[in-house]
CSV table of C-alpha atoms in Angstrom, one decimal:
chain,number,residue,atom,x,y,z
O,1,UNK,CA,-15.5,28.7,10.3
O,2,UNK,CA,-16.5,30.5,7.2
O,3,UNK,CA,-16.1,27.9,4.4
O,4,UNK,CA,-16.7,24.3,3.5
O,5,UNK,CA,-12.9,23.8,3.1
O,6,UNK,CA,-11.9,25.3,6.5
O,7,UNK,CA,-9.6,23.0,8.5
O,8,UNK,CA,-8.6,22.0,12.0
O,9,UNK,CA,-4.9,21.4,12.7
O,10,UNK,CA,-4.2,17.9,14.1
O,11,UNK,CA,-1.7,17.2,16.8
O,12,UNK,CA,1.1,16.6,14.3
O,13,UNK,CA,0.5,19.9,12.3
O,14,UNK,CA,-1.5,18.3,9.5
O,15,UNK,CA,-4.6,20.2,8.4
O,16,UNK,CA,-7.9,18.3,8.2
O,17,UNK,CA,-11.2,19.7,6.9
O,18,UNK,CA,-13.9,20.2,9.5
O,19,UNK,CA,-16.5,18.9,7.1
O,20,UNK,CA,-16.0,15.7,5.2
O,21,UNK,CA,-18.1,13.3,3.1
O,22,UNK,CA,-18.8,9.8,4.4
O,23,UNK,CA,-19.5,6.8,2.1
O,24,UNK,CA,-20.7,4.1,4.6
O,25,UNK,CA,-23.3,1.9,2.9
O,26,UNK,CA,-22.8,3.6,-0.5
O,27,UNK,CA,-22.6,0.9,-3.1
O,28,UNK,CA,-19.5,0.5,-5.2
O,29,UNK,CA,-19.8,1.4,-8.9
O,30,UNK,CA,-22.0,4.3,-10.2
O,31,UNK,CA,-23.6,5.1,-6.8
O,32,UNK,CA,-20.3,5.9,-5.0
O,33,UNK,CA,-18.6,7.3,-8.1
O,34,UNK,CA,-21.5,9.8,-8.6
O,35,UNK,CA,-21.8,10.7,-4.9
O,36,UNK,CA,-18.0,11.3,-4.5
O,37,UNK,CA,-17.8,13.4,-7.7
O,38,UNK,CA,-20.9,15.4,-6.6
O,39,UNK,CA,-19.4,16.0,-3.2
O,40,UNK,CA,-16.0,17.2,-4.5
O,41,UNK,CA,-17.8,19.4,-7.0
O,42,UNK,CA,-19.9,20.8,-4.1
O,43,UNK,CA,-16.7,21.8,-2.3
O,44,UNK,CA,-15.9,18.9,0.0
O,45,UNK,CA,-12.2,18.0,0.1
O,46,UNK,CA,-12.3,15.3,2.7
O,47,UNK,CA,-13.6,11.8,1.8
O,48,UNK,CA,-14.0,9.1,4.4
O,49,UNK,CA,-14.1,5.4,3.4
O,50,UNK,CA,-13.1,2.0,4.8
O,51,UNK,CA,-12.0,-1.4,3.5
O,52,UNK,CA,-15.2,-3.0,4.8
O,53,UNK,CA,-17.4,-0.5,2.9
O,54,UNK,CA,-16.2,-2.3,-0.3
O,55,UNK,CA,-16.2,0.9,-2.3
O,56,UNK,CA,-12.6,2.2,-2.2
O,57,UNK,CA,-12.2,1.6,-6.0
O,58,UNK,CA,-15.4,3.6,-6.7
O,59,UNK,CA,-14.1,6.4,-4.4
O,60,UNK,CA,-10.9,6.5,-6.4
O,61,UNK,CA,-12.9,6.8,-9.7
O,62,UNK,CA,-15.2,9.6,-8.2
O,63,UNK,CA,-12.1,11.5,-7.2
O,64,UNK,CA,-10.5,11.1,-10.6
O,65,UNK,CA,-13.6,12.3,-12.4
O,66,UNK,CA,-13.9,15.3,-10.1
O,67,UNK,CA,-10.5,16.5,-11.3
O,68,UNK,CA,-9.2,18.2,-8.1
O,69,UNK,CA,-5.5,18.1,-7.4
O,70,UNK,CA,-4.5,15.2,-5.1
O,71,UNK,CA,-2.8,17.6,-2.6
O,72,UNK,CA,-6.0,19.5,-2.2
O,73,UNK,CA,-7.8,16.4,-1.0
O,74,UNK,CA,-7.9,14.6,2.4
O,75,UNK,CA,-8.6,10.9,2.1
O,76,UNK,CA,-9.3,8.6,5.0
O,77,UNK,CA,-9.6,4.8,5.0
O,78,UNK,CA,-9.7,2.2,7.8
O,79,UNK,CA,-8.2,-1.2,8.6
O,80,UNK,CA,-10.9,-3.8,9.1
O,81,UNK,CA,-11.1,-6.1,12.1
O,82,UNK,CA,-10.2,-9.3,10.4
O,83,UNK,CA,-7.0,-7.6,9.0
O,84,UNK,CA,-5.8,-6.4,12.4
O,85,UNK,CA,-2.4,-7.5,13.7
O,86,UNK,CA,1.0,-6.2,12.6
O,87,UNK,CA,1.8,-7.9,9.3
O,88,UNK,CA,-1.8,-8.3,8.2
O,89,UNK,CA,-2.4,-4.5,8.7
O,90,UNK,CA,0.6,-3.7,6.5
O,91,UNK,CA,-0.8,-6.0,3.8
O,92,UNK,CA,-4.3,-4.5,4.1
O,93,UNK,CA,-2.9,-1.0,3.8
O,94,UNK,CA,-1.2,-1.9,0.5
O,95,UNK,CA,-4.5,-3.4,-0.8
O,96,UNK,CA,-6.4,-0.3,0.1
O,97,UNK,CA,-3.8,1.9,-1.5
O,98,UNK,CA,-4.1,-0.1,-4.8
O,99,UNK,CA,-7.9,0.2,-4.8
O,100,UNK,CA,-7.7,3.9,-3.9
O,101,UNK,CA,-5.0,4.5,-6.6
O,102,UNK,CA,-3.0,6.6,-4.1
O,103,UNK,CA,0.7,6.7,-3.3
O,104,UNK,CA,0.1,8.3,0.1
O,105,UNK,CA,-2.9,8.4,2.4
O,106,UNK,CA,-4.0,11.4,4.6
O,107,UNK,CA,-5.5,9.5,7.5
O,108,UNK,CA,-5.5,5.8,8.3
O,109,UNK,CA,-7.7,4.6,11.2
O,110,UNK,CA,-8.1,1.4,13.2
O,111,UNK,CA,-11.8,0.7,12.6
O,112,UNK,CA,-12.7,-1.0,15.9
O,113,UNK,CA,-10.7,-1.7,19.1
O,114,UNK,CA,-10.3,-5.5,18.5
O,115,UNK,CA,-9.1,-7.0,21.9
O,116,UNK,CA,-5.6,-8.3,21.9
O,117,UNK,CA,-5.0,-7.0,18.4
O,118,UNK,CA,-5.3,-3.2,18.3
O,119,UNK,CA,-1.8,-2.6,19.8
O,120,UNK,CA,-0.1,-4.6,17.1
O,121,UNK,CA,-2.2,-2.9,14.5
O,122,UNK,CA,-1.2,0.5,16.0
O,123,UNK,CA,2.5,-0.5,15.7
O,124,UNK,CA,1.9,-1.1,11.9
O,125,UNK,CA,0.2,2.3,11.6
O,126,UNK,CA,3.2,3.9,13.4
O,127,UNK,CA,5.5,2.3,10.9
O,128,UNK,CA,3.5,3.5,7.9
O,129,UNK,CA,3.4,7.0,9.5
O,130,UNK,CA,7.1,7.1,10.1
O,131,UNK,CA,7.8,6.0,6.5
O,132,UNK,CA,5.6,8.9,5.2
O,133,UNK,CA,3.0,6.6,3.6
O,134,UNK,CA,0.3,8.2,5.8
O,135,UNK,CA,0.2,11.8,6.9
O,136,UNK,CA,-1.8,11.1,10.1
O,137,UNK,CA,-2.9,8.0,12.0
O,138,UNK,CA,-5.8,7.5,14.3
O,139,UNK,CA,-8.5,5.3,15.7
O,140,UNK,CA,-12.3,4.8,15.4
O,141,UNK,CA,-14.8,3.7,18.0
O,142,UNK,CA,-12.2,3.8,20.8
O,143,UNK,CA,-13.6,4.5,24.3
O,144,UNK,CA,-11.5,6.3,26.9
O,145,UNK,CA,-10.1,3.1,28.4
O,146,UNK,CA,-9.0,1.8,24.9
O,147,UNK,CA,-7.2,5.1,24.4
O,148,UNK,CA,-5.5,4.9,27.8
O,149,UNK,CA,-4.4,1.4,27.0
O,150,UNK,CA,-3.1,2.3,23.6
O,151,UNK,CA,-1.2,5.4,24.9
O,152,UNK,CA,0.7,3.3,27.4
O,153,UNK,CA,2.8,1.8,24.5
O,154,UNK,CA,2.3,4.2,21.6
O,155,UNK,CA,5.2,6.1,20.2
O,156,UNK,CA,2.9,8.2,18.1
O,157,UNK,CA,-0.3,9.6,19.7
O,158,UNK,CA,-3.5,9.1,17.6
O,159,UNK,CA,-4.4,12.3,15.7
O,160,UNK,CA,-8.1,11.5,15.5
O,161,UNK,CA,-10.8,9.3,17.2
O,162,UNK,CA,-13.8,8.8,14.9
O,163,UNK,CA,-16.9,7.8,16.9
O,164,UNK,CA,-20.6,7.6,16.7
O,165,UNK,CA,-21.7,11.1,17.8
O,166,UNK,CA,-24.9,13.0,17.4
O,167,UNK,CA,-27.4,14.9,19.7
O,168,UNK,CA,-28.7,11.7,21.2
O,169,UNK,CA,-25.1,10.5,21.9
O,170,UNK,CA,-23.0,13.6,22.8
O,171,UNK,CA,-20.0,11.6,24.1
O,172,UNK,CA,-19.2,14.5,26.5
O,173,UNK,CA,-16.7,12.6,28.7
O,174,UNK,CA,-14.9,11.1,25.7
O,175,UNK,CA,-14.7,14.5,24.0
O,176,UNK,CA,-13.2,16.0,27.2
O,177,UNK,CA,-10.6,13.2,27.4
O,178,UNK,CA,-9.6,13.6,23.7
O,179,UNK,CA,-9.4,17.4,24.0
O,180,UNK,CA,-7.1,17.0,27.0
O,181,UNK,CA,-4.9,14.7,24.9
O,182,UNK,CA,-5.0,16.7,21.7
O,183,UNK,CA,-6.9,13.9,19.9
O,184,UNK,CA,-9.4,15.4,17.4
O,185,UNK,CA,-12.9,14.0,17.7
O,186,UNK,CA,-14.7,13.1,14.5
O,187,UNK,CA,-18.4,12.2,14.3
O,188,UNK,CA,-19.6,9.3,12.2
O,189,UNK,CA,-23.4,9.0,11.8
O,190,UNK,CA,-23.7,12.7,12.8
O,191,UNK,CA,-27.3,12.8,11.8
O,192,UNK,CA,-28.2,9.7,13.8
O,193,UNK,CA,-28.8,7.7,10.6
O,194,UNK,CA,-31.7,10.0,9.8
O,195,UNK,CA,-33.5,9.3,13.2
O,196,UNK,CA,-33.2,13.0,14.3
O,197,UNK,CA,-34.8,14.7,11.3
O,198,UNK,CA,-38.3,14.7,13.0
O,199,UNK,CA,-37.2,15.8,16.4
O,200,UNK,CA,-39.4,18.8,17.5
O,201,UNK,CA,-36.6,20.8,19.1
O,202,UNK,CA,-34.3,20.4,16.1
O,203,UNK,CA,-37.2,21.3,13.8
O,204,UNK,CA,-37.9,24.4,15.9
O,205,UNK,CA,-34.3,25.6,15.8
O,206,UNK,CA,-34.1,24.8,12.1
O,207,UNK,CA,-37.3,26.9,11.4
O,208,UNK,CA,-35.8,29.8,13.2
O,209,UNK,CA,-32.8,30.0,10.8
O,210,UNK,CA,-34.6,28.8,7.7
O,211,UNK,CA,-32.4,25.7,7.7
O,212,UNK,CA,-33.0,21.9,7.9
O,213,UNK,CA,-32.6,19.8,11.1
O,214,UNK,CA,-29.6,18.2,9.3
O,215,UNK,CA,-27.9,21.6,8.8
O,216,UNK,CA,-28.6,22.5,12.4
O,217,UNK,CA,-26.9,19.3,13.7
O,218,UNK,CA,-23.9,19.7,11.4
O,219,UNK,CA,-23.5,23.3,12.6
O,220,UNK,CA,-23.7,22.1,16.2
O,221,UNK,CA,-20.8,19.8,15.4
O,222,UNK,CA,-18.7,22.5,13.9
O,223,UNK,CA,-19.4,24.9,16.8
O,224,UNK,CA,-18.5,22.2,19.3
O,225,UNK,CA,-15.1,21.6,17.5
O,226,UNK,CA,-16.2,18.2,16.1
O,227,UNK,CA,-15.1,17.1,12.7
O,228,UNK,CA,-18.2,15.7,10.9
O,229,UNK,CA,-18.7,13.4,7.9
O,230,UNK,CA,-22.4,13.3,6.8
O,231,UNK,CA,-23.2,10.9,4.1
O,232,UNK,CA,-25.8,11.1,1.4
O,233,UNK,CA,-26.3,9.8,-2.2
O,234,UNK,CA,-28.8,12.6,-3.1
O,235,UNK,CA,-27.1,15.5,-4.9
O,236,UNK,CA,-29.4,18.1,-3.3
O,237,UNK,CA,-28.6,16.8,0.2
O,238,UNK,CA,-24.9,16.5,-0.5
O,239,UNK,CA,-24.9,20.2,-1.4
O,240,UNK,CA,-27.3,21.2,1.4
O,241,UNK,CA,-24.9,19.6,3.9
O,242,UNK,CA,-22.3,22.2,3.0
O,243,UNK,CA,-24.6,25.2,3.5
O,244,UNK,CA,-23.6,25.7,7.2
O,245,UNK,CA,-21.6,28.9,7.1
O,246,UNK,CA,-24.3,31.6,6.7
O,247,UNK,CA,-25.8,31.1,10.2
O,248,UNK,CA,-24.6,30.6,13.8
O,249,UNK,CA,-26.3,28.8,16.6
O,250,UNK,CA,-26.6,30.7,19.9
O,251,UNK,CA,-25.2,29.4,23.2
O,252,UNK,CA,-28.8,28.7,24.2
O,253,UNK,CA,-29.4,26.6,21.0
O,254,UNK,CA,-26.3,24.6,21.7
O,255,UNK,CA,-27.3,24.1,25.3
O,256,UNK,CA,-30.7,22.8,24.2
O,257,UNK,CA,-29.2,20.4,21.7
O,258,UNK,CA,-26.7,19.2,24.2
O,259,UNK,CA,-29.6,18.4,26.6
O,260,UNK,CA,-31.0,15.9,24.1
O,261,UNK,CA,-28.3,13.3,25.0
O,262,UNK,CA,-29.7,9.9,25.9
O,263,UNK,CA,-26.4,8.0,25.4
O,264,UNK,CA,-28.3,6.3,22.6
O,265,UNK,CA,-26.4,4.3,19.9
O,266,UNK,CA,-27.7,3.4,16.5
O,267,UNK,CA,-24.5,1.6,15.8
O,268,UNK,CA,-22.6,-1.1,17.8
O,269,UNK,CA,-21.2,-0.6,21.3
O,270,UNK,CA,-17.3,-0.5,21.2
O,271,UNK,CA,-17.2,-2.5,24.4
O,272,UNK,CA,-19.5,-5.2,23.0
O,273,UNK,CA,-19.2,-5.9,19.3
O,274,UNK,CA,-18.6,-9.3,17.7
O,275,UNK,CA,-17.3,-8.7,14.1
């Protein structure tokens, strides 16, 4: 990986940038417009939003203001839990597309594995995919058992599984399962919602390369074959999070970072959420 726009090839041949820009908890209006425009100007080509973030319209405006050709961008959004089910997912998709001002989407994800609903939701995603409205479909927050259940009936295999993943939650078994089934793992909250910046080991490794702990973690993602979508609203940080290509972690660095795993979640547990 030499460049911010380098891509991985998904299981259906679609190319997805390894590094993307997340907009979770970024307010609609000026905050998200400015953040997205800054990110695209800094070289990001992948933008990840969701219906429940309530900022799809601002994402659309930020993209428009950045002035990059649509075909050079990779846009992801997600169907929210209350919209899950076959018909309601199809309707939610149309609403998202209106807000995003798009005529096709690059990646559509099921946001959480809502019991009794996610299979019908997946059928709707398969329909959108087969109609060419979406270039790739996938899931978010699915554990191995959810994927096994989904794959029993799926006619299209998920291309991506976006999950909470960072050095305190390395998700090794899930990553192995996804790798075996050619499902690309993508990390949300790759920086552990900021909780990892003071970690002594990460600070030591960062000092060795003249980098920040955030840059070390994102580099660890990339070297582990994990698509990663850091978020920030600070222009300096947005740019700094792209400066990952002028250094390489050693096998020993990676081993040390792997050893930080505590199976610690800062977000909800996919087996126990109530929203």
